[in-house]
């Protein structure tokens, strides 16, 4: 893509953002940003995600451990947002996802963070658990793009998304990086307190695929599906692969073996242990049988440190925390 094409694309993004900003901000008075549809006034209280009417982030770093096209050699500019609309008993980010630990930031601060990540060489802007924060993210993106942001936007999600909200993001999001966690609603209710996950995620994936299609690394656009393999045969992965193959077997799959029984997983004997290599390899073989050949798998090697903090962002977040504390 030459500069003229990129400039035209960025102008269209700004135009699209201006079209949807009012709608997204309107959700804060009666929040229906996710399938929970709590309907709460976030200016007065919080919904299931635990978030008020302000953006809240745990950290923003360069991440070298995402899928290769997302991280590249220079790292994904990753913003970890606090709160979550799922309540996974094995949550690996309990502090900021479940307990809501993080720093509240204004839209202008968020835009500045996006630009700092780009300045430090990020290959993409990787927004992790963005949905409850969409009004703030969208406005921050507008400000950042108007001030030079030109990174591909990665929507890094659990897959528990409302297709109607996703539809608003068409033309803004470049890459959907979505989990597909479960193959039935019973398991999702038991382990993530989402009684309709399988029903919802299928509709969400269809909408994501409609918008961006098969992942194209050259264009940095498309759908990538993550599958975290759980132990104990609690998920029927053939159901997941069957569904995804009905869209395309060219969808890249990121099949992960990094499950660790964190948080409350010990209360459920069937998932209270790590995944073994035999279980993992069976899922890899199953994916191949369904015709999937694109994507990534994880080796048994011990993971190295995959993130690099940035002093400029750390100091900014510290300043914002002090500012918030002193205002009370």
Short mmCIF file of C-alpha atoms in Angstrom, two decimals:
data_model
loop_
_atom_site.label_atom_id
_atom_site.label_comp_id
_atom_site.label_asym_id
_atom_site.label_seq_id
_atom_site.Cartn_x
_atom_site.Cartn_y
_atom_site.Cartn_z
CA UNK A 1 0.00 0.00 0.00
CA UNK A 2 1.53 3.33 -1.06
CA UNK A 3 1.26 6.52 0.98
CA UNK A 4 -1.57 7.94 -1.13
CA UNK A 5 -3.65 4.79 -0.58
CA UNK A 6 -2.85 4.77 3.14
CA UNK A 7 -3.75 8.45 3.47
CA UNK A 8 -7.09 7.81 1.78
CA UNK A 9 -7.77 4.85 4.08
CA UNK A 10 -6.99 6.92 7.19
CA UNK A 11 -9.34 9.70 6.03
CA UNK A 12 -12.08 7.12 5.60
CA UNK A 13 -11.39 5.80 9.11
CA UNK A 14 -11.82 9.26 10.56
CA UNK A 15 -15.06 9.73 8.63
CA UNK A 16 -16.37 6.38 9.88
CA UNK A 17 -15.40 7.17 13.46
CA UNK A 18 -17.29 10.47 13.31
CA UNK A 19 -20.36 8.57 12.09
CA UNK A 20 -20.38 6.14 15.03
CA UNK A 21 -19.02 8.22 17.95
CA UNK A 22 -22.38 9.54 19.10
CA UNK A 23 -23.98 6.08 19.01
CA UNK A 24 -21.19 4.51 21.04
CA UNK A 25 -21.08 7.28 23.64
CA UNK A 26 -24.85 7.05 23.96
CA UNK A 27 -24.42 3.52 25.29
CA UNK A 28 -22.84 4.82 28.47
CA UNK A 29 -26.23 6.02 29.76
CA UNK A 30 -27.82 2.63 29.08
CA UNK A 31 -24.96 0.29 28.32
CA UNK A 32 -25.54 -2.33 25.65
CA UNK A 33 -22.00 -2.50 24.27
CA UNK A 34 -21.73 -6.25 24.80
CA UNK A 35 -24.10 -9.24 24.74
CA UNK A 36 -24.74 -8.85 28.48
CA UNK A 37 -26.82 -5.74 27.69
CA UNK A 38 -26.76 -4.68 31.35
CA UNK A 39 -28.53 -1.45 30.52
CA UNK A 40 -26.83 0.38 33.41
CA UNK A 41 -26.03 4.08 33.47
CA UNK A 42 -22.25 3.95 33.70
CA UNK A 43 -22.12 7.58 34.79
CA UNK A 44 -23.81 6.42 38.01
CA UNK A 45 -22.83 2.78 38.48
CA UNK A 46 -21.07 -0.17 36.84
CA UNK A 47 -22.30 -3.24 35.01
CA UNK A 48 -20.96 -6.78 34.95
CA UNK A 49 -17.67 -5.58 33.46
CA UNK A 50 -17.17 -3.40 36.55
CA UNK A 51 -16.32 -0.28 34.56
CA UNK A 52 -17.45 3.33 34.93
CA UNK A 53 -17.85 5.91 32.17
CA UNK A 54 -14.09 6.35 31.76
CA UNK A 55 -11.37 4.35 30.06
CA UNK A 56 -9.26 2.28 32.41
CA UNK A 57 -6.04 0.55 31.44
CA UNK A 58 -3.71 -1.84 33.23
CA UNK A 59 -0.69 -1.11 31.05
CA UNK A 60 0.53 -0.32 27.56
CA UNK A 61 3.65 -2.10 26.28
CA UNK A 62 5.44 -3.44 23.26
CA UNK A 63 4.39 -7.10 23.06
CA UNK A 64 6.65 -9.56 21.24
CA UNK A 65 4.65 -12.69 22.05
CA UNK A 66 1.54 -12.16 19.96
CA UNK A 67 1.06 -13.95 16.64
CA UNK A 68 4.05 -13.18 14.33
CA UNK A 69 2.19 -10.83 11.95
CA UNK A 70 0.80 -8.88 14.91
CA UNK A 71 4.08 -8.45 16.81
CA UNK A 72 6.53 -8.49 13.92
CA UNK A 73 10.13 -7.75 14.92
CA UNK A 74 9.35 -4.49 16.69
CA UNK A 75 6.44 -5.63 18.87
CA UNK A 76 2.71 -4.99 18.96
CA UNK A 77 1.74 -1.74 20.64
CA UNK A 78 -0.48 -3.44 23.17
CA UNK A 79 -2.96 -1.70 25.45
CA UNK A 80 -4.34 -3.92 28.21
CA UNK A 81 -7.73 -2.56 29.21
CA UNK A 82 -9.15 -3.25 32.67
CA UNK A 83 -12.41 -5.11 33.25
CA UNK A 84 -14.05 -7.87 31.23
CA UNK A 85 -17.54 -9.01 30.28
CA UNK A 86 -16.56 -12.66 30.85
CA UNK A 87 -15.84 -14.18 34.24
CA UNK A 88 -13.51 -17.08 33.47
CA UNK A 89 -12.67 -19.22 36.49
CA UNK A 90 -9.17 -19.75 35.04
CA UNK A 91 -8.52 -16.07 34.26
CA UNK A 92 -4.79 -15.43 33.82
CA UNK A 93 -5.22 -11.67 34.25
CA UNK A 94 -7.33 -11.66 37.38
CA UNK A 95 -5.91 -8.42 38.75
CA UNK A 96 -7.00 -6.14 35.95
CA UNK A 97 -9.63 -8.27 34.17
CA UNK A 98 -11.65 -9.47 37.15
CA UNK A 99 -10.71 -7.04 39.92
CA UNK A 100 -10.53 -4.01 37.64
CA UNK A 101 -7.09 -2.85 38.75
CA UNK A 102 -5.81 -0.11 36.48
CA UNK A 103 -5.49 3.59 35.80
CA UNK A 104 -8.40 5.74 34.62
CA UNK A 105 -7.41 7.83 31.62
CA UNK A 106 -9.05 10.58 29.63
CA UNK A 107 -9.60 10.15 25.90
CA UNK A 108 -6.77 12.59 25.12
CA UNK A 109 -4.38 10.59 27.32
CA UNK A 110 -5.36 7.38 25.58
CA UNK A 111 -4.71 8.96 22.18
CA UNK A 112 -1.28 10.07 23.39
CA UNK A 113 -0.50 6.52 24.54
CA UNK A 114 -1.40 5.19 21.09
CA UNK A 115 1.00 7.69 19.53
CA UNK A 116 3.79 6.87 21.99
CA UNK A 117 3.53 3.19 21.08
CA UNK A 118 3.82 4.09 17.40
CA UNK A 119 6.80 6.37 18.11
CA UNK A 120 8.61 3.45 19.74
CA UNK A 121 8.24 1.30 16.63
CA UNK A 122 5.08 -0.74 17.26
CA UNK A 123 3.97 -2.74 14.24
CA UNK A 124 0.29 -2.71 15.19
CA UNK A 125 -2.02 -1.13 17.75
CA UNK A 126 -3.26 -4.13 19.72
CA UNK A 127 -6.36 -3.36 21.82
CA UNK A 128 -6.92 -6.11 24.41
CA UNK A 129 -10.46 -6.55 25.80
CA UNK A 130 -11.63 -3.32 24.17
CA UNK A 131 -15.41 -3.71 24.11
CA UNK A 132 -16.48 -1.97 27.36
CA UNK A 133 -14.13 0.89 26.45
CA UNK A 134 -15.30 1.39 22.86
CA UNK A 135 -16.61 4.97 23.19
CA UNK A 136 -13.28 6.14 24.60
CA UNK A 137 -11.19 4.06 22.19
CA UNK A 138 -13.04 5.35 19.15
CA UNK A 139 -12.64 8.98 20.15
CA UNK A 140 -8.99 8.41 21.07
CA UNK A 141 -8.39 6.80 17.68
CA UNK A 142 -9.89 9.81 15.92
CA UNK A 143 -7.59 12.18 17.81
CA UNK A 144 -4.55 9.95 17.31
CA UNK A 145 -5.16 9.44 13.57
CA UNK A 146 -5.61 13.18 13.14
CA UNK A 147 -2.19 13.52 14.77
CA UNK A 148 -0.37 10.92 12.71
CA UNK A 149 -1.37 7.45 13.93
CA UNK A 150 -1.25 5.04 11.00
CA UNK A 151 -0.88 1.60 12.60
CA UNK A 152 -3.19 -1.31 11.74
CA UNK A 153 -5.87 -1.58 14.45
CA UNK A 154 -6.11 -5.02 16.10
CA UNK A 155 -9.33 -5.83 17.98
CA UNK A 156 -8.14 -8.46 20.47
CA UNK A 157 -11.28 -10.06 21.91
CA UNK A 158 -12.74 -13.05 23.74
CA UNK A 159 -15.26 -13.34 20.92
CA UNK A 160 -18.15 -12.56 23.26
CA UNK A 161 -19.35 -9.67 21.12
CA UNK A 162 -22.62 -8.19 19.92
CA UNK A 163 -22.65 -8.34 16.09
CA UNK A 164 -24.57 -5.05 15.96
CA UNK A 165 -21.80 -3.27 17.84
CA UNK A 166 -19.16 -4.97 15.69
CA UNK A 167 -20.99 -3.72 12.61
CA UNK A 168 -20.34 -0.15 13.73
CA UNK A 169 -16.60 -0.86 13.64
CA UNK A 170 -16.51 -1.74 9.95
CA UNK A 171 -13.87 0.38 8.29
CA UNK A 172 -12.13 1.14 11.60
CA UNK A 173 -10.79 -2.26 12.69
CA UNK A 174 -8.20 -3.83 10.40
CA UNK A 175 -7.60 -7.14 12.16
CA UNK A 176 -9.94 -9.11 14.38
CA UNK A 177 -7.94 -11.36 16.71
CA UNK A 178 -10.71 -13.36 18.35
CA UNK A 179 -10.87 -16.27 20.75
CA UNK A 180 -13.29 -19.11 20.31
CA UNK A 181 -13.33 -20.61 23.80
CA UNK A 182 -16.21 -23.07 23.93
CA UNK A 183 -18.33 -25.32 21.75
CA UNK A 184 -21.51 -25.27 23.84
CA UNK A 185 -23.33 -22.91 26.16
CA UNK A 186 -23.26 -25.28 29.14
CA UNK A 187 -19.45 -25.22 29.38
CA UNK A 188 -19.30 -21.46 28.89
CA UNK A 189 -21.84 -20.94 31.64
CA UNK A 190 -19.92 -23.19 34.01
CA UNK A 191 -16.42 -21.83 33.42
CA UNK A 192 -17.01 -18.24 32.25
CA UNK A 193 -20.49 -17.33 33.53
CA UNK A 194 -21.62 -16.68 29.95
CA UNK A 195 -24.70 -18.85 29.36
CA UNK A 196 -24.92 -17.97 25.66
CA UNK A 197 -21.25 -17.80 24.58
CA UNK A 198 -21.38 -20.45 21.84
CA UNK A 199 -24.52 -18.94 20.35
CA UNK A 200 -23.06 -15.44 20.47
CA UNK A 201 -19.51 -16.17 19.32
CA UNK A 202 -20.66 -17.86 16.12
CA UNK A 203 -22.65 -14.78 15.09
CA UNK A 204 -19.77 -12.52 16.09
CA UNK A 205 -17.20 -14.47 14.07
CA UNK A 206 -19.47 -14.43 11.02
CA UNK A 207 -19.68 -10.62 11.28
CA UNK A 208 -15.93 -10.22 11.77
CA UNK A 209 -15.27 -12.43 8.75
CA UNK A 210 -17.79 -10.50 6.67
CA UNK A 211 -15.98 -7.26 7.43
CA UNK A 212 -12.31 -8.18 7.02
CA UNK A 213 -12.22 -11.62 5.37
CA UNK A 214 -9.26 -14.00 5.31
CA UNK A 215 -6.14 -12.58 6.92
CA UNK A 216 -3.75 -10.99 4.44
CA UNK A 217 -0.36 -10.17 5.96
CA UNK A 218 0.62 -7.88 3.11
CA UNK A 219 -2.51 -5.75 3.58
CA UNK A 220 -2.50 -6.32 7.36
CA UNK A 221 -6.20 -7.01 7.32
CA UNK A 222 -8.38 -9.99 8.17
CA UNK A 223 -9.56 -12.44 10.81
CA UNK A 224 -7.31 -14.57 13.02
CA UNK A 225 -8.92 -17.03 15.45
CA UNK A 226 -7.29 -18.05 18.72
CA UNK A 227 -8.10 -21.33 20.40
CA UNK A 228 -6.88 -21.86 23.96
CA UNK A 229 -6.98 -25.63 24.43
CA UNK A 230 -8.48 -26.59 27.79
CA UNK A 231 -7.72 -29.90 29.54
CA UNK A 232 -10.18 -32.61 30.48
CA UNK A 233 -12.20 -32.82 27.25
CA UNK A 234 -14.51 -30.04 28.39
CA UNK A 235 -14.66 -28.55 24.88
CA UNK A 236 -15.64 -30.35 21.68
CA UNK A 237 -13.11 -28.85 19.30
CA UNK A 238 -14.61 -30.67 16.34
CA UNK A 239 -17.67 -28.42 16.74
CA UNK A 240 -15.46 -25.34 16.64
CA UNK A 241 -13.47 -26.51 13.62
CA UNK A 242 -16.65 -27.54 11.82
CA UNK A 243 -18.13 -24.08 12.32
CA UNK A 244 -14.96 -22.24 11.26
CA UNK A 245 -14.46 -24.48 8.23
CA UNK A 246 -17.95 -23.53 7.05
CA UNK A 247 -16.56 -20.00 6.65
CA UNK A 248 -13.13 -20.92 5.28
CA UNK A 249 -10.32 -23.35 6.07
CA UNK A 250 -7.94 -20.54 5.14
CA UNK A 251 -8.71 -18.68 8.36
CA UNK A 252 -5.42 -18.74 10.32
CA UNK A 253 -5.76 -20.53 13.64
CA UNK A 254 -3.57 -19.76 16.63
CA UNK A 255 -3.86 -22.92 18.71
CA UNK A 256 -2.45 -22.33 22.18
CA UNK A 257 -1.21 -24.72 24.85
CA UNK A 258 -0.60 -22.09 27.53
CA UNK A 259 -3.56 -22.93 29.78
CA UNK A 260 -2.67 -22.66 33.47
CA UNK A 261 -5.26 -23.34 36.21
CA UNK A 262 -5.21 -19.83 37.69
CA UNK A 263 -7.77 -18.01 39.83
CA UNK A 264 -10.69 -20.34 40.75
CA UNK A 265 -9.84 -23.22 38.39
CA UNK A 266 -8.88 -25.44 41.33
CA UNK A 267 -12.57 -25.59 42.26
CA UNK A 268 -13.19 -27.57 39.05
CA UNK A 269 -11.21 -30.86 39.13
CA UNK A 270 -11.51 -31.45 35.38
CA UNK A 271 -9.62 -28.22 34.56
CA UNK A 272 -7.48 -27.95 37.71
CA UNK A 273 -4.30 -29.06 35.93
CA UNK A 274 -2.15 -27.95 33.03
CA UNK A 275 -2.77 -29.27 29.54
CA UNK A 276 -0.57 -32.22 28.61
CA UNK A 277 1.26 -32.49 25.30
CA UNK A 278 -0.80 -35.46 24.12
CA UNK A 279 -4.05 -33.51 24.56
CA UNK A 280 -2.58 -30.57 22.67
CA UNK A 281 -1.29 -32.62 19.76
CA UNK A 282 -4.69 -34.27 19.31
CA UNK A 283 -6.26 -30.86 18.77
CA UNK A 284 -3.54 -29.90 16.27
CA UNK A 285 -4.21 -33.13 14.35
CA UNK A 286 -7.96 -32.49 14.48
CA UNK A 287 -7.50 -29.03 12.98
CA UNK A 288 -5.51 -30.56 10.13
CA UNK A 289 -8.23 -33.13 9.49
CA UNK A 290 -10.71 -30.29 9.06
CA UNK A 291 -8.42 -28.77 6.44
CA UNK A 292 -6.80 -25.94 8.38
CA UNK A 293 -3.19 -25.40 7.35
CA UNK A 294 -2.65 -21.71 8.11
CA UNK A 295 -1.71 -20.45 11.54
CA UNK A 296 0.54 -21.11 14.50
CA UNK A 297 1.05 -23.59 17.30
CA UNK A 298 3.10 -23.35 20.49
CA UNK A 299 6.10 -25.49 21.37
CA UNK A 300 6.90 -26.99 24.77
CA UNK A 301 9.73 -24.51 25.24
CA UNK A 302 9.58 -22.29 28.28
CA UNK A 303 8.22 -18.91 27.30
CA UNK A 304 10.65 -16.00 27.32
CA UNK A 305 9.76 -12.50 28.49
CA UNK A 306 7.51 -11.21 25.72
CA UNK A 307 6.76 -7.62 26.70
CA UNK A 308 8.82 -4.45 27.03
CA UNK A 309 7.53 -1.58 29.07
CA UNK A 310 8.14 1.99 27.97
CA UNK A 311 9.38 4.55 30.50
CA UNK A 312 7.40 7.31 28.80
CA UNK A 313 4.13 5.42 29.31
CA UNK A 314 4.98 4.24 32.84
CA UNK A 315 5.67 7.82 33.92
CA UNK A 316 2.47 9.05 32.29
CA UNK A 317 0.33 6.42 34.04
CA UNK A 318 2.02 7.18 37.36
CA UNK A 319 1.28 10.88 36.89
CA UNK A 320 -2.38 10.14 36.07
CA UNK A 321 -2.73 7.92 39.16
CA UNK A 322 -1.34 10.69 41.37
CA UNK A 323 -3.58 13.25 39.68
CA UNK A 324 -6.66 11.09 40.29
CA UNK A 325 -5.65 10.42 43.91
CA UNK A 326 -5.10 14.11 44.65
CA UNK A 327 -8.47 15.06 43.16
CA UNK A 328 -10.34 13.16 45.89
#
